[in-house]
Tab-separated table of C-alpha atoms and ligand atoms in Angstrom:
chain	number	residue	atom	x	y	z
M	195	MET	CA	-10.254	67.689	-66.514
M	196	LYS	CA	-12.435	70.759	-65.882
M	197	TYR	CA	-15.542	69.740	-63.972
M	198	SER	CA	-17.747	71.769	-66.432
M	199	GLU	CA	-16.763	69.365	-69.150
M	200	LEU	CA	-18.657	66.726	-67.107
M	201	GLY	CA	-21.791	68.868	-66.749
M	202	LEU	CA	-21.054	69.454	-63.128
M	203	VAL	CA	-21.490	72.713	-61.137
M	204	ASN	CA	-19.709	73.937	-58.060
M	205	THR	CA	-21.714	74.392	-54.856
M	206	ASN	CA	-21.841	78.108	-54.717
M	207	GLN	CA	-24.985	78.826	-56.717
M	208	LEU	CA	-26.600	75.725	-55.108
M	209	PHE	CA	-25.986	77.079	-51.557
M	210	ALA	CA	-27.060	80.625	-52.427
M	211	ASP	CA	-30.457	79.270	-53.510
M	212	ALA	CA	-30.682	76.979	-50.452
M	213	LEU	CA	-29.876	79.791	-48.006
M	214	THR	CA	-32.491	82.066	-49.509
M	215	ASN	CA	-35.167	79.600	-49.654
M	216	ASN	CA	-34.467	77.549	-46.406
M	217	TYR	CA	-33.740	74.144	-47.717
M	218	ALA	CA	-30.714	71.861	-47.800
M	219	ILE	CA	-28.810	70.258	-50.665
M	220	PRO	CA	-28.405	66.515	-49.881
M	221	ALA	CA	-24.820	65.124	-50.133
M	222	PHE	CA	-25.272	61.492	-50.787
M	223	ASN	CA	-22.235	59.190	-50.634
M	224	ILE	CA	-21.644	56.808	-53.566
M	225	TYR	CA	-19.013	53.969	-54.230
M	226	ASN	CA	-19.980	52.064	-57.330
M	227	MET	CA	-22.229	52.193	-60.423
M	228	GLU	CA	-25.427	51.163	-58.536
M	229	THR	CA	-25.064	53.703	-55.841
M	230	LEU	CA	-24.181	56.480	-58.288
M	231	THR	CA	-27.269	55.780	-60.515
M	232	ALA	CA	-29.523	55.372	-57.517
M	233	VAL	CA	-28.551	58.938	-56.400
M	234	ILE	CA	-28.726	60.458	-59.928
M	235	ASP	CA	-32.173	58.744	-60.504
M	236	ALA	CA	-33.590	60.168	-57.292
M	237	ALA	CA	-32.341	63.682	-58.076
M	238	ARG	CA	-33.793	63.544	-61.543
M	239	ILE	CA	-37.187	62.061	-60.227
M	240	ALA	CA	-37.478	64.845	-57.586
M	241	HIS	CA	-35.961	67.664	-59.584
M	242	SER	CA	-33.485	68.242	-56.796
M	243	PRO	CA	-29.960	69.556	-56.905
M	244	VAL	CA	-27.634	66.808	-55.272
M	245	ILE	CA	-24.113	66.705	-54.218
M	246	ILE	CA	-22.448	63.371	-55.228
M	247	ALA	CA	-20.153	62.756	-52.395
M	248	VAL	CA	-17.109	60.480	-52.659
M	249	SER	CA	-14.910	59.731	-49.755
M	250	GLU	CA	-11.149	59.090	-50.090
M	251	SER	CA	-11.707	55.376	-49.413
M	252	ALA	CA	-14.601	55.148	-51.963
M	253	LEU	CA	-12.316	56.910	-54.447
M	254	LYS	CA	-9.690	54.287	-53.802
M	255	TYR	CA	-12.326	51.612	-54.102
M	256	MET	CA	-13.659	52.609	-57.534
M	257	GLY	CA	-10.460	54.106	-58.982
M	258	SER	CA	-10.355	57.783	-60.327
M	259	ASP	CA	-10.630	56.783	-64.042
M	260	MET	CA	-13.643	54.423	-63.293
M	261	LEU	CA	-15.426	57.174	-61.246
M	262	ILE	CA	-14.961	59.823	-63.888
M	263	GLY	CA	-15.975	57.394	-66.580
M	264	MET	CA	-19.251	56.708	-64.839
M	265	ILE	CA	-19.932	60.476	-64.255
M	266	ARG	CA	-19.326	61.060	-67.843
M	267	GLY	CA	-21.673	58.193	-68.678
M	268	ALA	CA	-24.423	59.763	-66.609
M	269	LYS	CA	-24.598	62.539	-69.224
M	270	ILE	CA	-25.138	65.329	-66.629
M	271	SER	CA	-26.351	68.739	-67.791
M	272	PRO	CA	-25.328	71.828	-65.751
M	273	THR	CA	-29.032	72.679	-65.445
M	274	GLU	CA	-29.617	69.659	-63.269
M	275	GLY	CA	-27.419	70.929	-60.403
M	276	PHE	CA	-25.071	68.055	-59.710
M	277	ALA	CA	-21.925	68.809	-57.694
M	278	LEU	CA	-19.075	66.083	-57.438
M	279	HIS	CA	-17.600	66.483	-53.983
M	280	LEU	CA	-14.695	64.954	-52.163
M	281	ASP	CA	-15.813	64.069	-48.656
M	282	HIS	CA	-13.296	64.450	-45.863
M	283	GLY	CA	-10.169	65.019	-47.798
M	284	LYS	CA	-7.375	64.590	-45.376
M	285	ASP	CA	-4.734	66.722	-47.015
M	286	PHE	CA	-3.761	69.088	-49.850
M	287	ASN	CA	-2.522	66.245	-52.051
M	288	ILE	CA	-5.920	64.299	-52.112
M	289	CYS	CA	-7.833	67.570	-52.737
M	290	LYS	CA	-5.540	68.582	-55.615
M	291	HIS	CA	-5.889	65.108	-57.246
M	292	ALA	CA	-9.808	65.483	-56.998
M	293	ILE	CA	-9.812	68.782	-58.476
M	294	GLU	CA	-7.484	67.722	-61.316
M	295	ILE	CA	-9.593	64.797	-62.324
M	296	GLY	CA	-12.935	66.767	-62.346
M	297	PHE	CA	-14.457	67.302	-58.926
M	298	SER	CA	-16.255	70.608	-58.534
M	299	SER	CA	-16.094	70.697	-54.672
M	300	VAL	CA	-13.646	69.420	-52.104
M	301	MET	CA	-13.766	69.103	-48.337
M	302	ILE	CA	-10.438	69.539	-46.572
M	303	ASP	CA	-10.915	68.010	-43.086
M	304	ALA	CA	-8.230	69.354	-40.922
M	305	SER	CA	-10.617	69.567	-37.929
M	306	LYS	CA	-8.435	67.410	-35.708
M	307	LEU	CA	-5.615	69.948	-35.927
M	308	SER	CA	-5.151	73.008	-33.890
M	309	LEU	CA	-7.156	76.178	-34.998
M	310	THR	CA	-3.947	77.616	-36.507
M	311	ASP	CA	-2.955	74.409	-38.294
M	312	ASN	CA	-6.426	73.906	-39.468
M	313	ILE	CA	-6.490	77.494	-40.979
M	314	ASN	CA	-3.119	76.903	-42.773
M	315	ALA	CA	-4.078	73.502	-44.173
M	316	THR	CA	-7.487	74.819	-45.367
M	317	LYS	CA	-6.107	78.024	-46.920
M	318	HIS	CA	-3.565	76.076	-48.813
M	319	VAL	CA	-6.424	74.035	-50.425
M	320	VAL	CA	-8.628	77.193	-51.010
M	321	ASP	CA	-5.744	78.969	-52.813
M	322	PHE	CA	-5.414	76.029	-55.289
M	323	ALA	CA	-9.139	75.153	-55.580
M	324	HIS	CA	-10.279	78.721	-56.335
M	325	GLN	CA	-7.965	79.032	-59.215
M	326	TYR	CA	-10.274	76.364	-60.873
M	327	ASP	CA	-13.591	77.781	-59.537
M	328	VAL	CA	-13.895	74.642	-57.211
M	329	SER	CA	-15.619	75.237	-53.958
M	330	VAL	CA	-14.139	74.331	-50.571
M	331	GLU	CA	-15.620	73.017	-47.433
M	332	ALA	CA	-13.814	72.832	-44.096
M	333	GLU	CA	-14.705	71.699	-40.599
M	334	LEU	CA	-14.437	73.349	-37.148
M	335	GLY	CA	-15.149	71.004	-34.101
M	336	THR	CA	-15.000	67.296	-34.346
M	337	LEU	CA	-17.757	64.644	-34.717
M	338	ALA	CA	-17.798	61.412	-32.930
M	339	GLY	CA	-17.859	58.153	-34.941
M	340	ILE	CA	-16.074	56.801	-37.969
M	341	GLU	CA	-14.736	59.427	-40.314
M	342	ASP	CA	-12.533	57.276	-42.540
M	343	GLU	CA	-11.709	53.574	-42.800
M	344	ASN	CA	-8.691	54.049	-40.493
M	345	THR	CA	-10.006	56.703	-38.150
M	346	PHE	CA	-12.203	56.014	-35.155
M	347	GLY	CA	-13.124	58.990	-33.170
M	348	THR	CA	-14.923	58.286	-29.924
M	349	THR	CA	-15.498	61.798	-28.650
M	350	SER	CA	-16.877	64.892	-30.122
M	351	THR	CA	-16.067	68.557	-29.548
M	352	TYR	CA	-18.777	71.074	-30.503
M	353	THR	CA	-17.802	73.881	-32.723
M	354	ASN	CA	-16.766	77.026	-30.759
M	355	PRO	CA	-18.748	80.005	-32.177
M	356	ASP	CA	-15.961	82.261	-31.071
M	357	ASP	CA	-13.781	80.686	-33.712
M	358	VAL	CA	-16.023	80.785	-36.781
M	359	GLU	CA	-15.411	84.384	-38.043
M	360	THR	CA	-11.679	84.048	-37.704
M	361	PHE	CA	-11.723	80.817	-39.458
M	362	VAL	CA	-13.900	81.905	-42.441
M	363	ASN	CA	-12.143	85.243	-42.815
M	364	ALA	CA	-8.620	83.714	-42.723
M	365	THR	CA	-9.349	80.881	-45.112
M	366	ASP	CA	-11.892	82.222	-47.610
M	367	ILE	CA	-13.754	78.849	-47.675
M	368	ASP	CA	-17.136	78.525	-49.299
M	369	SER	CA	-18.952	76.465	-46.671
M	370	LEU	CA	-18.127	75.378	-42.968
M	371	ALA	CA	-19.102	71.988	-41.443
M	372	ILE	CA	-19.941	72.332	-37.804
M	373	ALA	CA	-20.179	69.921	-34.950
M	374	ILE	CA	-23.507	70.374	-32.951
M	375	GLY	CA	-24.193	66.822	-31.775
M	376	THR	CA	-24.406	64.744	-35.011
M	377	SER	CA	-21.842	61.825	-35.457
M	378	HIS	CA	-21.032	59.442	-38.220
M	379	GLY	CA	-22.372	55.975	-38.508
M	380	ALA	CA	-25.535	54.245	-37.260
M	381	TYR	CA	-25.142	54.732	-33.456
M	382	LYS	CA	-25.691	58.484	-32.937
M	383	ARG	CA	-27.880	58.607	-29.804
M	384	LYS	CA	-28.239	56.686	-26.653
M	385	ARG	CA	-31.765	58.060	-26.015
M	386	ASP	CA	-34.677	59.211	-28.188
M	387	ASP	CA	-34.841	62.640	-26.600
M	388	GLU	CA	-31.249	63.756	-27.324
M	389	GLU	CA	-31.418	67.155	-29.019
M	390	LEU	CA	-28.844	68.802	-31.372
M	391	GLN	CA	-27.164	71.905	-29.976
M	392	PHE	CA	-29.439	74.489	-31.689
M	393	ASP	CA	-28.212	77.239	-29.521
M	394	ILE	CA	-24.652	76.687	-30.882
M	395	LEU	CA	-26.107	76.576	-34.483
M	396	SER	CA	-27.981	79.722	-33.899
M	397	GLU	CA	-24.986	81.622	-32.531
M	398	ILE	CA	-22.787	80.472	-35.539
M	399	ALA	CA	-25.500	81.539	-37.907
M	400	ARG	CA	-25.658	84.939	-36.214
M	401	ARG	CA	-21.931	85.465	-36.453
M	402	LEU	CA	-21.875	84.200	-40.119
M	403	PRO	CA	-25.046	85.591	-41.654
M	404	GLN	CA	-25.952	84.071	-45.010
M	405	PHE	CA	-22.962	81.804	-44.895
M	406	PRO	CA	-23.489	78.158	-45.887
M	407	LEU	CA	-23.151	75.634	-43.102
M	408	VAL	CA	-22.999	71.913	-43.312
M	409	LEU	CA	-24.110	68.955	-41.189
M	410	HIS	CA	-22.086	65.814	-41.285
M	411	GLY	CA	-23.281	62.581	-39.641
M	412	ALA	CA	-26.871	63.460	-40.254
M	413	SER	CA	-28.461	60.170	-41.240
M	414	SER	CA	-31.777	59.598	-39.707
M	415	ILE	CA	-31.407	55.745	-39.540
M	416	PRO	CA	-34.832	54.721	-40.720
M	417	GLN	CA	-35.975	51.984	-38.321
M	418	LYS	CA	-37.902	50.288	-41.145
M	419	LEU	CA	-34.583	49.557	-42.828
M	420	ILE	CA	-33.103	48.149	-39.514
M	421	THR	CA	-36.182	45.966	-39.036
M	422	THR	CA	-35.793	44.563	-42.608
M	423	ILE	CA	-32.061	43.838	-42.159
M	424	ASN	CA	-32.714	41.999	-38.791
M	425	GLU	CA	-35.797	40.117	-40.233
M	426	PHE	CA	-33.553	38.713	-43.022
M	427	GLY	CA	-30.528	37.535	-41.052
M	428	GLY	CA	-28.880	40.783	-40.075
M	429	LYS	CA	-27.952	41.798	-36.571
M	430	ILE	CA	-27.981	45.507	-35.913
M	431	SER	CA	-29.207	46.621	-32.498
M	432	GLY	CA	-29.409	50.021	-30.839
M	433	ALA	CA	-28.961	51.957	-34.168
M	434	ARG	CA	-30.424	55.494	-33.839
M	435	GLY	CA	-30.264	58.463	-36.081
M	436	ILE	CA	-31.056	62.107	-35.992
M	437	ASP	CA	-34.749	62.875	-35.778
M	438	ASP	CA	-36.305	64.203	-38.980
M	439	THR	CA	-37.901	67.097	-37.265
M	440	GLN	CA	-34.557	68.415	-35.922
M	441	LEU	CA	-32.912	68.037	-39.348
M	442	ARG	CA	-35.740	70.037	-40.904
M	443	ARG	CA	-35.323	72.777	-38.174
M	444	ALA	CA	-31.648	72.810	-39.057
M	445	THR	CA	-32.398	73.598	-42.628
M	446	GLN	CA	-34.349	76.691	-41.542
M	447	MET	CA	-31.143	77.955	-39.761
M	448	ASN	CA	-28.447	78.235	-42.478
M	449	ILE	CA	-27.728	74.393	-42.700
M	450	CYS	CA	-27.676	74.117	-46.435
M	451	LYS	CA	-25.901	70.834	-46.925
M	452	ILE	CA	-26.845	67.602	-45.129
M	453	ASN	CA	-24.574	64.614	-45.491
M	454	VAL	CA	-26.147	61.192	-45.736
M	455	ASP	CA	-24.226	57.843	-46.049
M	456	SER	CA	-25.366	55.334	-43.440
M	457	ASP	CA	-28.949	55.620	-44.388
M	458	LEU	CA	-28.114	54.665	-47.964
M	459	ARG	CA	-25.813	51.835	-46.748
M	460	LEU	CA	-28.773	50.406	-44.748
M	461	ALA	CA	-31.188	50.709	-47.627
M	462	PHE	CA	-28.698	48.890	-49.998
M	463	THR	CA	-28.073	46.119	-47.387
M	464	ALA	CA	-31.734	45.700	-46.460
M	465	ALA	CA	-32.831	45.142	-50.072
M	466	ILE	CA	-29.998	42.663	-50.792
M	467	ARG	CA	-30.746	40.684	-47.566
M	468	LYS	CA	-34.422	40.532	-48.387
M	469	SER	CA	-33.943	39.628	-52.075
M	470	LEU	CA	-31.560	36.867	-51.314
M	471	SER	CA	-33.564	35.458	-48.580
M	472	GLU	CA	-36.875	35.420	-50.550
M	473	LYS	CA	-35.139	33.841	-53.494
M	474	PRO	CA	-32.508	31.524	-52.057
M	475	ASP	CA	-31.995	29.836	-55.527
M	476	ASN	CA	-31.056	33.151	-57.162
M	477	PHE	CA	-27.415	33.616	-58.018
M	478	ASN	CA	-27.780	36.397	-60.538
M	479	PRO	CA	-26.304	39.548	-58.907
M	480	ARG	CA	-28.239	41.888	-61.236
M	481	GLU	CA	-31.418	40.729	-59.509
M	482	PHE	CA	-30.350	41.646	-56.005
M	483	LEU	CA	-28.464	44.680	-57.012
M	484	SER	CA	-31.473	46.092	-58.900
M	485	SER	CA	-33.463	45.665	-55.664
M	486	ALA	CA	-30.693	47.471	-53.786
M	487	ARG	CA	-30.515	50.364	-56.222
M	488	ALA	CA	-34.260	50.772	-56.145
M	489	GLU	CA	-34.448	50.786	-52.348
M	490	MET	CA	-31.590	53.294	-52.251
M	491	THR	CA	-33.328	55.585	-54.777
M	492	GLN	CA	-36.516	55.451	-52.641
M	493	THR	CA	-34.511	56.293	-49.459
M	494	CYS	CA	-32.937	59.352	-51.312
M	495	LEU	CA	-36.387	60.364	-52.525
M	496	ASN	CA	-37.865	60.138	-49.028
M	497	GLU	CA	-35.066	62.362	-47.528
M	498	ILE	CA	-35.171	64.834	-50.365
M	499	LYS	CA	-38.792	65.447	-49.773
M	500	ASN	CA	-39.266	64.952	-45.979
M	501	ILE	CA	-35.929	66.355	-44.705
M	502	MET	CA	-33.900	68.439	-47.271
M	503	GLY	CA	-36.898	70.236	-48.892
M	504	SER	CA	-34.860	70.260	-51.990
M	505	ASN	CA	-37.436	68.721	-54.435
M	506	ASP	CA	-38.423	70.841	-57.415
M	507	LYS	CA	-35.567	73.272	-56.769
M	508	ILE	CA	-33.524	72.772	-59.900
M	509	ASN	CA	-35.660	75.025	-62.007
M	510	THR	CA	-34.565	77.990	-60.018
M	511	HIS	CA	-31.089	77.628	-61.422
M	512	PRO	CA	-30.169	79.160	-64.721
U	298	LIG	O1	-18.108	60.449	-43.388
U	298	LIG	C1	-17.702	59.475	-43.859
U	298	LIG	C2	-18.362	58.792	-44.898
U	298	LIG	O2	-19.520	58.013	-44.392
U	298	LIG	C3	-17.535	57.912	-45.697
U	298	LIG	O3	-17.150	56.746	-45.155
U	298	LIG	O4	-14.719	56.473	-45.685
U	298	LIG	O5	-16.299	54.450	-45.290
U	298	LIG	O6	-16.442	55.780	-47.397
U	298	LIG	P1	-16.068	55.760	-45.915
U	299	LIG	P1	-23.825	59.481	-41.796
U	299	LIG	O1	-22.959	58.376	-41.220
U	299	LIG	O2	-24.741	60.018	-40.644
U	299	LIG	O3	-24.625	59.082	-42.996
U	299	LIG	O4	-22.837	60.693	-42.201
U	299	LIG	C1	-22.410	60.820	-43.442
U	299	LIG	C2	-21.350	61.827	-43.579
U	299	LIG	O5	-21.214	62.699	-42.759
U	299	LIG	C3	-20.504	61.732	-44.810
U	299	LIG	O6	-19.477	62.788	-44.744
U	300	LIG	ZN1	-18.851	63.267	-42.706
């Protein structure tokens, strides 16, 4: 299925506007009906373009037909600026599958390979994807943290600015994910004063002028959500995210896609814990799932307005 039949757009026009006007498109991860509608509701309320991100494990969890059925059910119009993006595709086959079922954007994550092998794997995907006008993101450098259900990275390697022009020219990718100190999951920093590597970001932006850059592992880990989770029976300690101010600064420096998954997981979990704890006699899942969906929408709205700056940006697209 061609993605345009689902009302989706690829990321090219979204990134062009984000770069010109110094904001970031949020990429929010989804994995079921509640999370998909929470993200879509927030985008519609805030008039924000949004990248609906689906990891390989989330795609396996939902099933391809179910996901595409839900996307169709959302009755998306191309003027709303929704892209459907494969997050951390590990090889050509999963990217090809995503493109064939209706994704408008894919990430090929060969960042753990050598530069040459990363280029080859990425170019293979680009050559296929561009035939269908699907945009491609790739990654240089590696983030610490959990990148997939089976992959635990413990160390990070910052992106080497010396590699970026070679990589982009050799692959013809549409956006580049870089490693400047963010990491996946809820435990990103040991201390509050740890800074992202803005000097690396600025050097990459200098070498790739007007080229869309992507920040993975960029959840801010709102402490209010951690407090609620712990207040209602959870046990999460030492979780720390990326400071809002630093994320906003990155949006002024060619970062035009910011990936958020952990914050939304926290919102969903906090609301379910609170709802079940406050109404111990409830066994109607629709009740606690409604609370979870509403809390997730609110978290998306907060981040669209306070971090991404993408609110009220859909009218700028034809
Ligand atoms: O970057 C990874 C995302 O947070 C997806 O995680 O594979 O558990 O869905 P997942
Ligand atoms: P967080 O774990 O910081 O939400 O990162 C999500 C992400 O990068 C998805 O690709
Ligand atoms: Zn990621």
